[in-house]
PDB file of C-alpha atoms in Angstrom:
ATOM      1  CA  MET A   1     112.792  95.594  92.793  1.00 94.00           C
ATOM      2  CA  LYS A   2     111.686  99.184  93.306  1.00 97.00           C
ATOM      3  CA  ILE A   3     113.707 102.283  92.465  1.00 98.00           C
ATOM      4  CA  ILE A   4     112.312 105.534  93.846  1.00 98.00           C
ATOM      5  CA  GLU A   5     113.651 108.635  92.134  1.00 98.00           C
ATOM      6  CA  CYS A   6     113.629 111.663  94.468  1.00 96.00           C
ATOM      7  CA  PRO A   7     113.708 115.037  92.681  1.00 96.00           C
ATOM      8  CA  ARG A   8     112.015 116.530  95.745  1.00 96.00           C
ATOM      9  CA  ASP A   9     114.948 115.548  97.922  1.00 92.00           C
ATOM     10  CA  ALA A  10     117.374 116.810  95.296  1.00 92.00           C
ATOM     11  CA  MET A  11     115.687 120.222  95.069  1.00 94.00           C
ATOM     12  CA  GLN A  12     114.478 121.004  98.573  1.00 92.00           C
ATOM     13  CA  GLY A  13     117.749 122.327  99.963  1.00 87.00           C
ATOM     14  CA  ILE A  14     118.401 124.729  97.069  1.00 91.00           C
ATOM     15  CA  LYS A  15     117.859 128.276  98.303  1.00 90.00           C
ATOM     16  CA  GLN A  16     117.260 129.933  94.939  1.00 93.00           C
ATOM     17  CA  PHE A  17     113.716 129.154  93.790  1.00 95.00           C
ATOM     18  CA  ILE A  18     113.570 126.834  90.801  1.00 96.00           C
ATOM     19  CA  PRO A  19     110.789 127.994  88.445  1.00 96.00           C
ATOM     20  CA  THR A  20     107.745 125.732  88.431  1.00 97.00           C
ATOM     21  CA  LYS A  21     108.032 125.280  84.676  1.00 97.00           C
ATOM     22  CA  LEU A  22     111.517 123.775  84.998  1.00 96.00           C
ATOM     23  CA  LYS A  23     110.424 121.434  87.794  1.00 97.00           C
ATOM     24  CA  VAL A  24     107.522 120.221  85.681  1.00 98.00           C
ATOM     25  CA  GLU A  25     109.727 119.628  82.631  1.00 97.00           C
ATOM     26  CA  TYR A  26     112.280 117.699  84.669  1.00 97.00           C
ATOM     27  CA  ILE A  27     109.788 115.536  86.569  1.00 98.00           C
ATOM     28  CA  ASN A  28     107.916 114.779  83.347  1.00 98.00           C
ATOM     29  CA  LYS A  29     111.174 113.408  81.930  1.00 98.00           C
ATOM     30  CA  LEU A  30     111.589 111.232  85.029  1.00 98.00           C
ATOM     31  CA  LEU A  31     108.029 109.924  84.705  1.00 98.00           C
ATOM     32  CA  LYS A  32     108.903 108.418  81.316  1.00 98.00           C
ATOM     33  CA  VAL A  33     111.947 106.455  82.490  1.00 98.00           C
ATOM     34  CA  GLY A  34     110.138 103.613  84.259  1.00 98.00           C
ATOM     35  CA  PHE A  35     110.957 104.219  87.934  1.00 98.00           C
ATOM     36  CA  ASP A  36     108.567 102.571  90.361  1.00 98.00           C
ATOM     37  CA  THR A  37     107.877 105.841  92.172  1.00 98.00           C
ATOM     38  CA  ILE A  38     108.734 109.534  91.855  1.00 98.00           C
ATOM     39  CA  ASP A  39     109.131 111.403  95.156  1.00 98.00           C
ATOM     40  CA  PHE A  40     108.054 114.617  93.474  1.00 98.00           C
ATOM     41  CA  GLY A  41     107.153 117.194  96.130  1.00 98.00           C
ATOM     42  CA  SER A  42     105.940 117.930  99.628  1.00 98.00           C
ATOM     43  CA  PHE A  43     102.913 119.444 101.297  1.00 98.00           C
ATOM     44  CA  VAL A  44     104.728 121.260 104.073  1.00 95.00           C
ATOM     45  CA  SER A  45     104.892 124.835 105.287  1.00 93.00           C
ATOM     46  CA  PRO A  46     106.518 127.103 102.683  1.00 94.00           C
ATOM     47  CA  LYS A  47     108.281 128.801 105.581  1.00 93.00           C
ATOM     48  CA  ALA A  48     110.027 125.520 106.383  1.00 90.00           C
ATOM     49  CA  ILE A  49     110.815 124.423 102.811  1.00 93.00           C
ATOM     50  CA  PRO A  50     110.280 127.392 100.447  1.00 96.00           C
ATOM     51  CA  GLN A  51     111.426 125.383  97.432  1.00 96.00           C
ATOM     52  CA  MET A  52     108.383 123.117  97.668  1.00 97.00           C
ATOM     53  CA  LYS A  53     105.722 125.823  97.905  1.00 97.00           C
ATOM     54  CA  ASP A  54     104.549 125.066  94.358  1.00 98.00           C
ATOM     55  CA  THR A  55     104.040 121.302  94.778  1.00 98.00           C
ATOM     56  CA  ALA A  56     100.296 121.440  94.046  1.00 98.00           C
ATOM     57  CA  GLU A  57     100.956 123.596  90.982  1.00 98.00           C
ATOM     58  CA  VAL A  58     103.616 121.176  89.757  1.00 98.00           C
ATOM     59  CA  LEU A  59     101.279 118.237  90.241  1.00 98.00           C
ATOM     60  CA  GLU A  60      98.569 119.794  88.111  1.00 98.00           C
ATOM     61  CA  GLN A  61     100.987 120.042  85.168  1.00 98.00           C
ATOM     62  CA  LEU A  62     102.488 116.557  85.273  1.00 98.00           C
ATOM     63  CA  ASP A  63     101.872 114.228  82.345  1.00 97.00           C
ATOM     64  CA  LEU A  64     100.490 111.159  84.072  1.00 97.00           C
ATOM     65  CA  GLU A  65      98.710 109.635  81.081  1.00 95.00           C
ATOM     66  CA  SER A  66     101.682 107.662  79.764  1.00 91.00           C
ATOM     67  CA  THR A  67     103.494 106.651  82.936  1.00 97.00           C
ATOM     68  CA  GLU A  68     103.289 103.684  85.261  1.00 96.00           C
ATOM     69  CA  SER A  69     105.349 105.461  87.918  1.00 98.00           C
ATOM     70  CA  LYS A  70     103.512 106.254  91.124  1.00 98.00           C
ATOM     71  CA  LEU A  71     103.773 109.585  92.941  1.00 98.00           C
ATOM     72  CA  LEU A  72     104.948 110.123  96.512  1.00 98.00           C
ATOM     73  CA  ALA A  73     104.570 113.381  98.437  1.00 98.00           C
ATOM     74  CA  ILE A  74     106.212 114.187 101.760  1.00 98.00           C
ATOM     75  CA  VAL A  75     104.039 115.548 104.574  1.00 97.00           C
ATOM     76  CA  ALA A  76     105.062 116.792 108.009  1.00 94.00           C
ATOM     77  CA  ASN A  77     101.711 116.987 109.789  1.00 96.00           C
ATOM     78  CA  THR A  78      98.094 115.889 109.569  1.00 97.00           C
ATOM     79  CA  ARG A  79      97.051 119.046 107.761  1.00 97.00           C
ATOM     80  CA  GLY A  80      99.587 118.385 105.017  1.00 97.00           C
ATOM     81  CA  ALA A  81      98.408 114.780 104.802  1.00 98.00           C
ATOM     82  CA  ASN A  82      94.816 115.895 104.346  1.00 98.00           C
ATOM     83  CA  ASP A  83      95.903 118.344 101.641  1.00 98.00           C
ATOM     84  CA  ALA A  84      97.905 115.696  99.773  1.00 98.00           C
ATOM     85  CA  ALA A  85      95.195 113.066 100.141  1.00 98.00           C
ATOM     86  CA  GLN A  86      92.789 115.163  98.069  1.00 98.00           C
ATOM     87  CA  TYR A  87      94.833 114.386  94.946  1.00 98.00           C
ATOM     88  CA  GLU A  88      93.902 111.111  93.308  1.00 97.00           C
ATOM     89  CA  ALA A  89      97.219 111.035  91.412  1.00 98.00           C
ATOM     90  CA  ILE A  90      99.232 110.667  94.631  1.00 98.00           C
ATOM     91  CA  THR A  91      99.683 107.059  95.766  1.00 98.00           C
ATOM     92  CA  TYR A  92     102.065 107.469  98.698  1.00 98.00           C
ATOM     93  CA  LEU A  93     102.360 109.926 101.574  1.00 98.00           C
ATOM     94  CA  GLY A  94     105.785 109.957 103.190  1.00 98.00           C
ATOM     95  CA  PHE A  95     106.452 111.083 106.762  1.00 97.00           C
ATOM     96  CA  PRO A  96     109.991 111.751 108.040  1.00 94.00           C
ATOM     97  CA  PHE A  97     109.823 110.113 111.461  1.00 95.00           C
ATOM     98  CA  SER A  98     113.069 110.408 113.394  1.00 94.00           C
ATOM     99  CA  ILE A  99     114.356 108.327 116.266  1.00 95.00           C
ATOM    100  CA  SER A 100     116.559 111.302 117.180  1.00 94.00           C
ATOM    101  CA  GLU A 101     114.705 113.764 119.390  1.00 95.00           C
ATOM    102  CA  THR A 102     116.880 116.651 118.199  1.00 94.00           C
ATOM    103  CA  PHE A 103     116.334 115.941 114.523  1.00 92.00           C
ATOM    104  CA  GLN A 104     112.592 115.407 114.933  1.00 92.00           C
ATOM    105  CA  GLN A 105     112.361 118.870 116.466  1.00 92.00           C
ATOM    106  CA  ARG A 106     114.526 120.414 113.743  1.00 89.00           C
ATOM    107  CA  ASN A 107     112.738 118.670 110.901  1.00 84.00           C
ATOM    108  CA  THR A 108     109.059 118.818 111.918  1.00 87.00           C
ATOM    109  CA  ASN A 109     109.038 120.924 115.110  1.00 88.00           C
ATOM    110  CA  LYS A 110     107.724 117.951 117.089  1.00 91.00           C
ATOM    111  CA  SER A 111     108.957 115.680 119.834  1.00 94.00           C
ATOM    112  CA  VAL A 112     109.291 111.989 119.026  1.00 95.00           C
ATOM    113  CA  VAL A 113     106.113 111.256 120.988  1.00 96.00           C
ATOM    114  CA  GLU A 114     104.224 113.986 119.115  1.00 95.00           C
ATOM    115  CA  ALA A 115     105.548 112.645 115.826  1.00 94.00           C
ATOM    116  CA  LEU A 116     104.248 109.168 116.649  1.00 97.00           C
ATOM    117  CA  ASN A 117     100.811 110.621 117.357  1.00 97.00           C
ATOM    118  CA  THR A 118     100.971 112.487 114.041  1.00 97.00           C
ATOM    119  CA  LEU A 119     102.015 109.308 112.243  1.00 97.00           C
ATOM    120  CA  ASN A 120      98.987 107.527 113.641  1.00 97.00           C
ATOM    121  CA  GLU A 121      96.723 110.350 112.446  1.00 98.00           C
ATOM    122  CA  ILE A 122      98.335 110.325 108.990  1.00 98.00           C
ATOM    123  CA  GLN A 123      97.863 106.571 108.772  1.00 98.00           C
ATOM    124  CA  GLU A 124      94.151 107.126 109.441  1.00 98.00           C
ATOM    125  CA  VAL A 125      94.066 109.734 106.663  1.00 98.00           C
ATOM    126  CA  CYS A 126      95.743 107.256 104.316  1.00 98.00           C
ATOM    127  CA  VAL A 127      93.266 104.495 105.112  1.00 98.00           C
ATOM    128  CA  LYS A 128      90.339 106.878 104.635  1.00 98.00           C
ATOM    129  CA  HIS A 129      91.577 108.149 101.261  1.00 98.00           C
ATOM    130  CA  ASP A 130      93.072 104.898  99.927  1.00 98.00           C
ATOM    131  CA  LYS A 131      96.669 106.105 100.129  1.00 98.00           C
ATOM    132  CA  GLN A 132      99.687 104.242 101.424  1.00 98.00           C
ATOM    133  CA  LEU A 133     101.926 105.660 104.134  1.00 98.00           C
ATOM    134  CA  VAL A 134     105.692 105.430 103.803  1.00 98.00           C
ATOM    135  CA  SER A 135     107.373 106.112 107.124  1.00 98.00           C
ATOM    136  CA  TYR A 136     111.040 106.961 107.062  1.00 97.00           C
ATOM    137  CA  ILE A 137     113.141 106.208 110.108  1.00 96.00           C
ATOM    138  CA  SER A 138     115.433 109.228 109.958  1.00 93.00           C
ATOM    139  CA  MET A 139     118.781 109.038 111.723  1.00 93.00           C
ATOM    140  CA  GLY A 140     118.281 105.278 111.449  1.00 94.00           C
ATOM    141  CA  PHE A 141     122.020 104.603 111.550  1.00 94.00           C
ATOM    142  CA  GLY A 142     123.065 107.146 114.170  1.00 92.00           C
ATOM    143  CA  ASN A 143     122.978 110.904 114.684  1.00 91.00           C
ATOM    144  CA  PRO A 144     125.454 113.768 115.191  1.00 89.00           C
ATOM    145  CA  TYR A 145     123.688 115.228 118.221  1.00 92.00           C
ATOM    146  CA  GLY A 146     124.590 112.736 120.931  1.00 92.00           C
ATOM    147  CA  ASP A 147     120.991 111.498 121.164  1.00 93.00           C
ATOM    148  CA  PRO A 148     120.615 107.873 122.302  1.00 94.00           C
ATOM    149  CA  TYR A 149     121.061 105.389 119.469  1.00 93.00           C
ATOM    150  CA  ASP A 150     121.482 101.655 119.054  1.00 93.00           C
ATOM    151  CA  VAL A 151     119.923  98.954 116.921  1.00 92.00           C
ATOM    152  CA  GLU A 152     117.486  98.045 119.700  1.00 94.00           C
ATOM    153  CA  ILE A 153     116.017 101.565 119.480  1.00 95.00           C
ATOM    154  CA  VAL A 154     115.485 101.082 115.750  1.00 96.00           C
ATOM    155  CA  GLY A 155     113.740  97.787 116.466  1.00 96.00           C
ATOM    156  CA  LYS A 156     111.548  99.322 119.161  1.00 96.00           C
ATOM    157  CA  PHE A 157     110.249 102.046 116.873  1.00 97.00           C
ATOM    158  CA  THR A 158     109.806  99.609 113.991  1.00 97.00           C
ATOM    159  CA  ASP A 159     107.573  97.617 116.316  1.00 97.00           C
ATOM    160  CA  ILE A 160     105.508 100.725 117.078  1.00 97.00           C
ATOM    161  CA  LEU A 161     105.143 101.638 113.398  1.00 97.00           C
ATOM    162  CA  SER A 162     104.182  98.071 112.564  1.00 97.00           C
ATOM    163  CA  SER A 163     101.461  98.135 115.226  1.00 97.00           C
ATOM    164  CA  MET A 164      99.944 101.174 113.459  1.00 97.00           C
ATOM    165  CA  GLY A 165      99.575  99.140 110.275  1.00 97.00           C
ATOM    166  CA  ILE A 166     102.341 100.946 108.384  1.00 97.00           C
ATOM    167  CA  GLY A 167     103.480  98.640 105.597  1.00 97.00           C
ATOM    168  CA  ILE A 168     106.497 100.493 104.159  1.00 98.00           C
ATOM    169  CA  ILE A 169     109.410 101.676 106.290  1.00 98.00           C
ATOM    170  CA  SER A 170     112.478 103.246 104.711  1.00 98.00           C
ATOM    171  CA  LEU A 171     115.620 103.462 106.819  1.00 97.00           C
ATOM    172  CA  ALA A 172     117.159 106.869 106.276  1.00 93.00           C
ATOM    173  CA  ASP A 173     120.825 107.604 106.739  1.00 89.00           C
ATOM    174  CA  THR A 174     120.250 111.315 106.871  1.00 76.00           C
ATOM    175  CA  ILE A 175     123.867 112.364 107.421  1.00 79.00           C
ATOM    176  CA  GLY A 176     125.777 109.571 105.697  1.00 80.00           C
ATOM    177  CA  VAL A 177     127.057 107.681 108.763  1.00 85.00           C
ATOM    178  CA  SER A 178     125.904 104.210 107.720  1.00 88.00           C
ATOM    179  CA  ASN A 179     128.458 101.541 106.890  1.00 90.00           C
ATOM    180  CA  ARG A 180     128.432  97.985 105.616  1.00 93.00           C
ATOM    181  CA  GLU A 181     128.289  96.456 109.080  1.00 94.00           C
ATOM    182  CA  ASN A 182     125.311  98.355 110.473  1.00 94.00           C
ATOM    183  CA  ILE A 183     123.405  98.294 107.158  1.00 95.00           C
ATOM    184  CA  THR A 184     123.788  94.511 106.988  1.00 97.00           C
ATOM    185  CA  TYR A 185     122.777  93.978 110.604  1.00 96.00           C
ATOM    186  CA  LEU A 186     119.700  96.194 110.499  1.00 97.00           C
ATOM    187  CA  TYR A 187     118.233  94.959 107.227  1.00 97.00           C
ATOM    188  CA  GLU A 188     118.870  91.289 107.912  1.00 97.00           C
ATOM    189  CA  ASN A 189     117.206  91.457 111.310  1.00 96.00           C
ATOM    190  CA  LEU A 190     114.321  93.772 110.436  1.00 97.00           C
ATOM    191  CA  ILE A 191     113.399  91.878 107.265  1.00 97.00           C
ATOM    192  CA  LYS A 192     113.462  88.597 109.203  1.00 97.00           C
ATOM    193  CA  ASN A 193     111.463  89.931 112.167  1.00 96.00           C
ATOM    194  CA  TYR A 194     108.873  91.922 110.168  1.00 96.00           C
ATOM    195  CA  PRO A 195     108.147  89.924 106.998  1.00 97.00           C
ATOM    196  CA  ALA A 196     104.937  91.876 106.301  1.00 96.00           C
ATOM    197  CA  ILE A 197     106.791  95.196 106.055  1.00 98.00           C
ATOM    198  CA  GLU A 198     108.537  96.425 102.912  1.00 98.00           C
ATOM    199  CA  PHE A 199     111.840  97.941 104.000  1.00 98.00           C
ATOM    200  CA  GLY A 200     113.495 100.576 101.876  1.00 98.00           C
ATOM    201  CA  ALA A 201     116.877 102.287 101.819  1.00 97.00           C
ATOM    202  CA  HIS A 202     117.018 106.073 101.790  1.00 95.00           C
ATOM    203  CA  LEU A 203     120.761 106.391 102.233  1.00 91.00           C
ATOM    204  CA  HIS A 204     122.897 109.479 101.891  1.00 84.00           C
ATOM    205  CA  SER A 205     126.485 109.038 100.849  1.00 79.00           C
ATOM    206  CA  ASN A 206     129.474 110.544  99.176  1.00 76.00           C
ATOM    207  CA  PRO A 207     130.364 108.845  95.876  1.00 77.00           C
ATOM    208  CA  ASN A 208     133.238 106.874  97.419  1.00 83.00           C
ATOM    209  CA  THR A 209     131.011 104.827  99.736  1.00 87.00           C
ATOM    210  CA  ALA A 210     127.779 104.675  97.712  1.00 89.00           C
ATOM    211  CA  LEU A 211     128.411 101.323  96.034  1.00 93.00           C
ATOM    212  CA  GLU A 212     129.401  99.661  99.298  1.00 94.00           C
ATOM    213  CA  LYS A 213     126.170 100.811 100.958  1.00 93.00           C
ATOM    214  CA  ILE A 214     123.957  99.678  98.079  1.00 96.00           C
ATOM    215  CA  ASP A 215     125.691  96.303  98.024  1.00 97.00           C
ATOM    216  CA  ALA A 216     125.282  95.816 101.770  1.00 97.00           C
ATOM    217  CA  ALA A 217     121.570  96.686 101.704  1.00 97.00           C
ATOM    218  CA  TYR A 218     120.868  94.486  98.682  1.00 98.00           C
ATOM    219  CA  LEU A 219     122.716  91.465 100.037  1.00 98.00           C
ATOM    220  CA  ALA A 220     120.837  91.875 103.329  1.00 98.00           C
ATOM    221  CA  GLY A 221     117.529  91.620 101.458  1.00 98.00           C
ATOM    222  CA  CYS A 222     116.523  95.215 100.689  1.00 98.00           C
ATOM    223  CA  ARG A 223     114.667  95.583  97.390  1.00 97.00           C
ATOM    224  CA  ARG A 224     113.533  99.205  97.600  1.00 98.00           C
ATOM    225  CA  PHE A 225     116.094 101.957  96.943  1.00 98.00           C
ATOM    226  CA  ASP A 226     115.709 105.742  96.961  1.00 97.00           C
ATOM    227  CA  GLY A 227     118.069 107.777  94.822  1.00 95.00           C
ATOM    228  CA  ALA A 228     118.543 111.086  93.046  1.00 94.00           C
ATOM    229  CA  ILE A 229     120.235 111.522  89.700  1.00 94.00           C
ATOM    230  CA  ASN A 230     123.900 112.578  90.139  1.00 90.00           C
ATOM    231  CA  GLY A 231     123.483 112.258  93.913  1.00 88.00           C
ATOM    232  CA  TYR A 232     122.025 115.731  94.205  1.00 86.00           C
ATOM    233  CA  GLY A 233     120.350 116.852  97.393  1.00 73.00           C
ATOM    234  CA  GLY A 234     120.426 116.202 101.086  1.00 56.00           C
ATOM    235  CA  CYS A 235     118.386 117.267 104.070  1.00 50.00           C
ATOM    236  CA  PRO A 236     118.684 120.977 104.902  1.00 44.00           C
ATOM    237  CA  MET A 237     117.403 120.306 108.427  1.00 44.00           C
ATOM    238  CA  ALA A 238     120.078 117.771 109.397  1.00 41.00           C
ATOM    239  CA  LYS A 239     123.253 119.804 109.765  1.00 45.00           C
ATOM    240  CA  ASP A 240     125.157 122.505 107.935  1.00 40.00           C
ATOM    241  CA  ASP A 241     126.884 120.266 105.413  1.00 45.00           C
ATOM    242  CA  LEU A 242     124.551 118.451 103.048  1.00 48.00           C
ATOM    243  CA  VAL A 243     125.442 114.838 102.353  1.00 58.00           C
ATOM    244  CA  GLY A 244     124.074 113.932  98.952  1.00 75.00           C
ATOM    245  CA  ASN A 245     121.582 111.220  98.092  1.00 83.00           C
ATOM    246  CA  LEU A 246     122.650 107.933  96.603  1.00 91.00           C
ATOM    247  CA  ALA A 247     123.153 108.589  92.905  1.00 92.00           C
ATOM    248  CA  THR A 248     120.428 106.803  90.955  1.00 95.00           C
ATOM    249  CA  GLU A 249     122.826 105.875  88.182  1.00 95.00           C
ATOM    250  CA  ILE A 250     125.039 104.046  90.709  1.00 95.00           C
ATOM    251  CA  ILE A 251     121.985 102.208  92.095  1.00 96.00           C
ATOM    252  CA  VAL A 252     120.910 101.234  88.581  1.00 97.00           C
ATOM    253  CA  SER A 253     124.401 100.151  87.557  1.00 96.00           C
ATOM    254  CA  TYR A 254     124.679  97.922  90.623  1.00 96.00           C
ATOM    255  CA  LEU A 255     121.194  96.428  90.399  1.00 97.00           C
ATOM    256  CA  GLU A 256     121.659  95.592  86.727  1.00 96.00           C
ATOM    257  CA  THR A 257     124.409  93.174  87.764  1.00 95.00           C
ATOM    258  CA  LYS A 258     121.732  91.315  89.741  1.00 94.00           C
ATOM    259  CA  ASN A 259     118.828  91.787  87.330  1.00 89.00           C
ATOM    260  CA  PRO A 260     119.673  93.010  83.818  1.00 85.00           C
ATOM    261  CA  ASP A 261     116.083  94.086  83.133  1.00 89.00           C
ATOM    262  CA  LEU A 262     114.946  96.673  85.661  1.00 95.00           C
ATOM    263  CA  GLY A 263     112.205  97.935  83.366  1.00 95.00           C
ATOM    264  CA  LEU A 264     113.916 101.262  82.737  1.00 97.00           C
ATOM    265  CA  ASP A 265     114.128 102.987  79.369  1.00 97.00           C
ATOM    266  CA  LYS A 266     117.863 103.609  79.235  1.00 96.00           C
ATOM    267  CA  LYS A 267     117.600 106.197  76.470  1.00 97.00           C
ATOM    268  CA  LEU A 268     115.081 108.253  78.447  1.00 97.00           C
ATOM    269  CA  PHE A 269     117.113 107.744  81.617  1.00 97.00           C
ATOM    270  CA  THR A 270     120.126 109.234  79.846  1.00 97.00           C
ATOM    271  CA  GLU A 271     118.001 112.162  78.654  1.00 97.00           C
ATOM    272  CA  ALA A 272     116.860 112.833  82.224  1.00 97.00           C
ATOM    273  CA  MET A 273     120.441 112.646  83.480  1.00 96.00           C
ATOM    274  CA  ASN A 274     121.541 115.093  80.808  1.00 95.00           C
ATOM    275  CA  ALA A 275     118.734 117.487  81.779  1.00 94.00           C
ATOM    276  CA  ALA A 276     119.572 117.468  85.496  1.00 94.00           C
ATOM    277  CA  PRO A 277     122.665 119.724  85.500  1.00 89.00           C
ATOM    278  CA  ALA A 278     120.752 122.523  83.789  1.00 85.00           C
ATOM    279  CA  ILE A 279     118.613 122.758  86.918  1.00 86.00           C
ATOM    280  CA  PHE A 280     121.048 121.863  89.653  1.00 85.00           C
ATOM    281  CA  SER A 281     124.028 123.797  88.347  1.00 80.00           C
ATOM    282  CA  GLN A 282     121.989 126.875  87.518  1.00 80.00           C
ATOM    283  CA  PHE A 283     120.318 127.212  90.915  1.00 79.00           C
ATOM    284  CA  HIS A 284     122.137 127.223  94.229  1.00 67.00           C
TER     285      HIS A 284
END
């Protein structure tokens, strides 16, 4: 079971710049909890995501001596991948690949075909520098733009990513349109058809539907969940209204009914949860 805590996703859409010192303090608290991975920052253009312009500076100040959590950084192009790959502390590079042409353009200023070429180049960077690539399939449950979508399209692109040697694919419900039926169908079929790939769930949801989505993904075989404390965040490139991330505390509460020992320090988890509002309520 892997829980990926995503402060990067929680922070990236906030327009007011969060001081580096506060980011470092918050992420250092998260590193002590026992999450499998911390999605801590991104090596992307500061013009595109100004909030993440200090990712390298944050990284240099993280306390990595007493944590077993791994670090994941988002990249949007080969240059960003090369920049991120220079840091030994980073285990995973994440690329937001979208099966929606409109969203791929909005998110990375690339066509789907160009994004696939970039993914292939990033995979080569990862192999060269002993990193692991996590490819998201954004708009994996539908899109608001009228772009073509069905489960066969998801399968087709999974096949392409698999042929590149990508071993982790996280289905991303970027705008919160997933439901029990399509979550169940996709995970059951993809996990059966691609046993060598680790499939994750990067679902966005309002609090009313979060538990249903987690339950559907888990029962369909998913064992990798992305979340953000209190459900903060959302993708600023998707549409005007941000749909928050799955709340980590809801993920944890659900998964503990299946496995009481997730390896998390509950006291430190509570401390991190208590620290979150000071950042996310103060900055908008």
